[in-house]
Structure formats: structure tokens, C-alpha cells
mmCIF file of C-alpha atoms and ligand atoms in Angstrom:
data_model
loop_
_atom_site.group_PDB
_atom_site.id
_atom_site.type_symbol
_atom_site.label_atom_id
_atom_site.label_comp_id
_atom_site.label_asym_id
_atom_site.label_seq_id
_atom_site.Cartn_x
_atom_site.Cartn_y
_atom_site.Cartn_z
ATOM 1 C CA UNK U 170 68.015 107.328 99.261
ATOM 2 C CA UNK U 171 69.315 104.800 96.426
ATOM 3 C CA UNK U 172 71.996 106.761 94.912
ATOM 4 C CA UNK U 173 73.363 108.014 98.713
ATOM 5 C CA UNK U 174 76.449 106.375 99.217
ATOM 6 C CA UNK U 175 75.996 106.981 103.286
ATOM 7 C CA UNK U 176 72.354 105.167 103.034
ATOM 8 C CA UNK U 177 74.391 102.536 101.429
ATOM 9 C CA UNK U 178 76.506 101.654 103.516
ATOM 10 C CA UNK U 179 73.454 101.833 106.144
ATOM 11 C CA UNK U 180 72.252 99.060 104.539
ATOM 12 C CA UNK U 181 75.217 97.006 103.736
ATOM 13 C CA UNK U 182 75.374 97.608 100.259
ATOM 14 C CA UNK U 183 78.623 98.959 100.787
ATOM 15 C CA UNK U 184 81.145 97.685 102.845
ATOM 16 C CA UNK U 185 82.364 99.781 106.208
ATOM 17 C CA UNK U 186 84.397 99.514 109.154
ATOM 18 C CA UNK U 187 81.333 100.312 111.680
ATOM 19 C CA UNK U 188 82.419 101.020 115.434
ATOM 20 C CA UNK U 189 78.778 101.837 117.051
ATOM 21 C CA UNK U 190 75.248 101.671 115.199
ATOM 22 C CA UNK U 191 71.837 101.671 117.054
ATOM 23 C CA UNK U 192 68.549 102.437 115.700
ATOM 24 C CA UNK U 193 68.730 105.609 114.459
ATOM 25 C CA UNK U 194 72.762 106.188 113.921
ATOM 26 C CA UNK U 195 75.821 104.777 112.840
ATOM 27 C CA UNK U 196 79.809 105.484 113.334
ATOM 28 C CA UNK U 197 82.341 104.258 110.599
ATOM 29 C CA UNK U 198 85.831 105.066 109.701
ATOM 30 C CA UNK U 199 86.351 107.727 107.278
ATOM 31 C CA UNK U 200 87.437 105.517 104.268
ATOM 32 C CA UNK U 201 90.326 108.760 103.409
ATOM 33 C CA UNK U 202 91.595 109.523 107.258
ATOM 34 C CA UNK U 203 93.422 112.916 107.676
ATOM 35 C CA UNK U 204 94.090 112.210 111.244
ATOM 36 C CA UNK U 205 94.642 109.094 113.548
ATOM 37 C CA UNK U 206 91.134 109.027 114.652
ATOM 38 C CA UNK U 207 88.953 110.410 111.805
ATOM 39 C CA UNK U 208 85.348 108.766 112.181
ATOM 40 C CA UNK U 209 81.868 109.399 110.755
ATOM 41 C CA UNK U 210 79.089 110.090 112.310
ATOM 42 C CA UNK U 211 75.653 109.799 110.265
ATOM 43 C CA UNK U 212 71.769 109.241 111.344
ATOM 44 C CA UNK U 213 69.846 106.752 109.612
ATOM 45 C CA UNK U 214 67.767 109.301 108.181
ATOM 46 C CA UNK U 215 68.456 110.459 104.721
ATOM 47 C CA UNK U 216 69.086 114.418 105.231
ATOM 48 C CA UNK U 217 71.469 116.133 102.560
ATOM 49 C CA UNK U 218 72.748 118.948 104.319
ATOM 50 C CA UNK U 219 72.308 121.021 108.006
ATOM 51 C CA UNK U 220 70.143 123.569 105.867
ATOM 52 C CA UNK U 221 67.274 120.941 105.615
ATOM 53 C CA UNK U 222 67.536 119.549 109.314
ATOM 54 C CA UNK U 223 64.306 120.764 110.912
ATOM 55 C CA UNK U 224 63.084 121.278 114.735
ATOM 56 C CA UNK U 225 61.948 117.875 114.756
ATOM 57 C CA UNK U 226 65.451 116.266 113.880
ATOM 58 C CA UNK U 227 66.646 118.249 117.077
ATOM 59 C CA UNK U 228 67.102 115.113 119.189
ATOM 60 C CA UNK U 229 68.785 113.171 116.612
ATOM 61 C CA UNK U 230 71.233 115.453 116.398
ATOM 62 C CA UNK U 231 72.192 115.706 119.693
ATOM 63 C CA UNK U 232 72.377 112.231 119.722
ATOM 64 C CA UNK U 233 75.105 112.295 117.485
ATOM 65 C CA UNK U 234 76.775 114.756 119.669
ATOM 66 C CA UNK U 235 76.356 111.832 122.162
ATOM 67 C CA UNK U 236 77.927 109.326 119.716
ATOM 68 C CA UNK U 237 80.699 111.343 118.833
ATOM 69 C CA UNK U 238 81.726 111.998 122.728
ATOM 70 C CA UNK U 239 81.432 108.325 123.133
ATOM 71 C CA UNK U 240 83.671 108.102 119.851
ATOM 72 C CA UNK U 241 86.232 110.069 121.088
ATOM 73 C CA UNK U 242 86.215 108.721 124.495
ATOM 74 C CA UNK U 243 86.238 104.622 123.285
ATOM 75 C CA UNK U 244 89.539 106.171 120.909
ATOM 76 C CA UNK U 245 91.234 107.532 123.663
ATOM 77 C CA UNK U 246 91.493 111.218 122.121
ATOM 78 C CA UNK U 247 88.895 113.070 124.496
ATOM 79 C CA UNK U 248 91.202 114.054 127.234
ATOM 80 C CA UNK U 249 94.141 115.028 124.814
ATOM 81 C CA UNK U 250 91.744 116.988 122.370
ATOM 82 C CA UNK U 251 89.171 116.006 119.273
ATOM 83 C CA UNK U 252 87.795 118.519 116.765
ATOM 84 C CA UNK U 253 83.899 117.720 115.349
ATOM 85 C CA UNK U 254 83.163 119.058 111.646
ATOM 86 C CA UNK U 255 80.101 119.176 109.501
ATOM 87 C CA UNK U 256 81.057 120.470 106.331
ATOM 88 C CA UNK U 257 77.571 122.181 103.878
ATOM 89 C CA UNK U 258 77.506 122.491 100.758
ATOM 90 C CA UNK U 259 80.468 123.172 98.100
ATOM 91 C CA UNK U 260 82.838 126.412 98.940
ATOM 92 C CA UNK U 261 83.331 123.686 102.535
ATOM 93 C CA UNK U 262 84.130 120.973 101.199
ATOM 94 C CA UNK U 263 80.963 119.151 101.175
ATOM 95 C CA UNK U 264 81.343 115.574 98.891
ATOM 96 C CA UNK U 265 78.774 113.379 100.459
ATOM 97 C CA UNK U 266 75.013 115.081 100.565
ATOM 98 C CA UNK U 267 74.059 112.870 103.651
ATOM 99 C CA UNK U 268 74.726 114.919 106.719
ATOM 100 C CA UNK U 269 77.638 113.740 108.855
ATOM 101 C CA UNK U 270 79.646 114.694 111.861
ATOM 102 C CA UNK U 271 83.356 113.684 111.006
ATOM 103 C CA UNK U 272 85.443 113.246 114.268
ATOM 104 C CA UNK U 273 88.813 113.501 113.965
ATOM 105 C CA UNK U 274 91.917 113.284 116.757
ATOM 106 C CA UNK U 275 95.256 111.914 117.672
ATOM 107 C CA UNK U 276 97.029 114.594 116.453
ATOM 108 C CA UNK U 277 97.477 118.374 116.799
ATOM 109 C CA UNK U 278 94.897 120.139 115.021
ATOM 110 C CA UNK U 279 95.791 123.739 113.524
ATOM 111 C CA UNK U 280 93.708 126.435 113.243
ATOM 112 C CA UNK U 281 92.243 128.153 110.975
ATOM 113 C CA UNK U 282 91.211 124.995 109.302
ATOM 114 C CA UNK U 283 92.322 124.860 105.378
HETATM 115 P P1 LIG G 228 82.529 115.616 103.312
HETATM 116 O O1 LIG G 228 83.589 116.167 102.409
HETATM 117 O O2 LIG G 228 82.356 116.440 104.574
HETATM 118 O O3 LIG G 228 81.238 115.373 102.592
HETATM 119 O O4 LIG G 228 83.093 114.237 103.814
HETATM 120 C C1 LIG G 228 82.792 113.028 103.208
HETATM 121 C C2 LIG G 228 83.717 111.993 103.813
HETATM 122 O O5 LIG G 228 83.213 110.724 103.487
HETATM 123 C C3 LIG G 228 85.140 112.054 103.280
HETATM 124 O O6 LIG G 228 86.036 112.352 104.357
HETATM 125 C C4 LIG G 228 85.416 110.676 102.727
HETATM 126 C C5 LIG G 228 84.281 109.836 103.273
HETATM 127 N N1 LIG G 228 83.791 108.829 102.361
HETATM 128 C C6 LIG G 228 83.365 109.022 101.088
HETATM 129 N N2 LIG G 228 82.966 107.864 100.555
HETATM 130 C C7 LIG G 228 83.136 106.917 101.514
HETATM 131 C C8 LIG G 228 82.893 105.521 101.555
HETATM 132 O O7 LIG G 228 82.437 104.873 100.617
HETATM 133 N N3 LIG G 228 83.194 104.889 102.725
HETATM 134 C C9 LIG G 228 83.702 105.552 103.801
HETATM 135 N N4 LIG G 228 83.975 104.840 104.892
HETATM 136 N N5 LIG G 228 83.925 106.876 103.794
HETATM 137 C C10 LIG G 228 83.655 107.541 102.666
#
């Protein structure tokens, strides 16, 4: 989507610190970290927000479940303790309308969340 800044930096029209990207997926750091490890998670595939994923994007999203393990693990946090977060739509925070997972570690995370 042209005005997505996520599809973007998909296709190097913005610049990104990538750590993983196959076909369908990429990883990059979370230009605004609020932990040691804060990452992104995105698919390829332009979808605004978890209330317009549909049965068919089922697999993709499990695949970046898959990513984000393999995040966490290649970042050393998975043994100590990550947390995954999709925010949707305003009242959570939502800022960028291309779903993403963010990953974020290396410190103690408190909950409830703010
Ligand atoms: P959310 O609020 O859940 O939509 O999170 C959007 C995240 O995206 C936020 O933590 C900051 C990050 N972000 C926004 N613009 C850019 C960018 O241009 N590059 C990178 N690397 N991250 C961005």
C-alpha cells in the first residue's frame, strides 16, 4: 500500500535495521525501543489491523509466531522471558495500520501493561 510506512520499508523505500526476511515476512528493530530487545514483526501482505485478517491468512500468522520465537531465541531473551503484542486500533495504541507483532525483552516486564 503506497502511503504504508511498513510496505515501505518492505520495499526499501525506507531505511530499516532488518534481522530475518523471507518471502512472505520480515523482522526489524522498532525504530522507538521501550525495551532492550523490542523488534517488529510484519507479513509482506498489506493487512491494517487483526479485525481484517481472514481464515486464509491463518498460516501466515503463525508463521510470525514462528519468527518471533526465532527472534527471541537469536536475542537471547527466550529463556529469561519475552512478551509478544499486537496492538488494534486507537484506545491500544495502534500508530501503524499494517499489522505487526512487536517483540520486546531484556528487561522485566510489568503487568498490567500501561
Ligand atoms: P503500534 O503503536 O503498535 O502501531 O506500533 C508501531 C511501532 O512502529 C512503534 O513502536 C514505532 C514503530 N515505527 C514507526 N515508524 C517506524 C519506522 O519508520 N521504522 C521503524 N523501524 N519503526 C517504526
Amino acid at each position: 500500500m503506497s502511503d504504508c510506512i511498513f510496505c515501505k520499508i518492505i520495499e526499501r523505500k525506507l531505511p530499516a535495521k532488518i534481522v530475518y526476511e523471507d518471502g512472505v515476512a520480515l523482522a526489524f528493530e522498532d525504530i522507538n525501543p521501550q525495551a532492550p530487545v523490542h523488534t517488529l514483526i510484519i507479513p509482506k501482505k498489506h493487512i491494517p489491523t487483526i479485525l481484517d485478517l481472514k481464515e486464509e491468512d491463518n498460516n501466515l500468522m503463525t508463521h510470525l509466531l514462528t519468527i518471533a520465537k526465532r527472534v527471541a531465541k537469536d536475542k537471547g531473551i527466550a529463556e529469561k522471558g519475552f512478551r509478544i503484542v499486537t496492538n488494534c486500533n486507537p484506545e491500544s495504541g495502534q500508530a501503524v495500520y499494517h499489522i505487526h507483532f512487536h517483540v520486546l525483552g531484556g528487561r522485566h516486564m510489568n503487568w498490567p501493561p500501561g
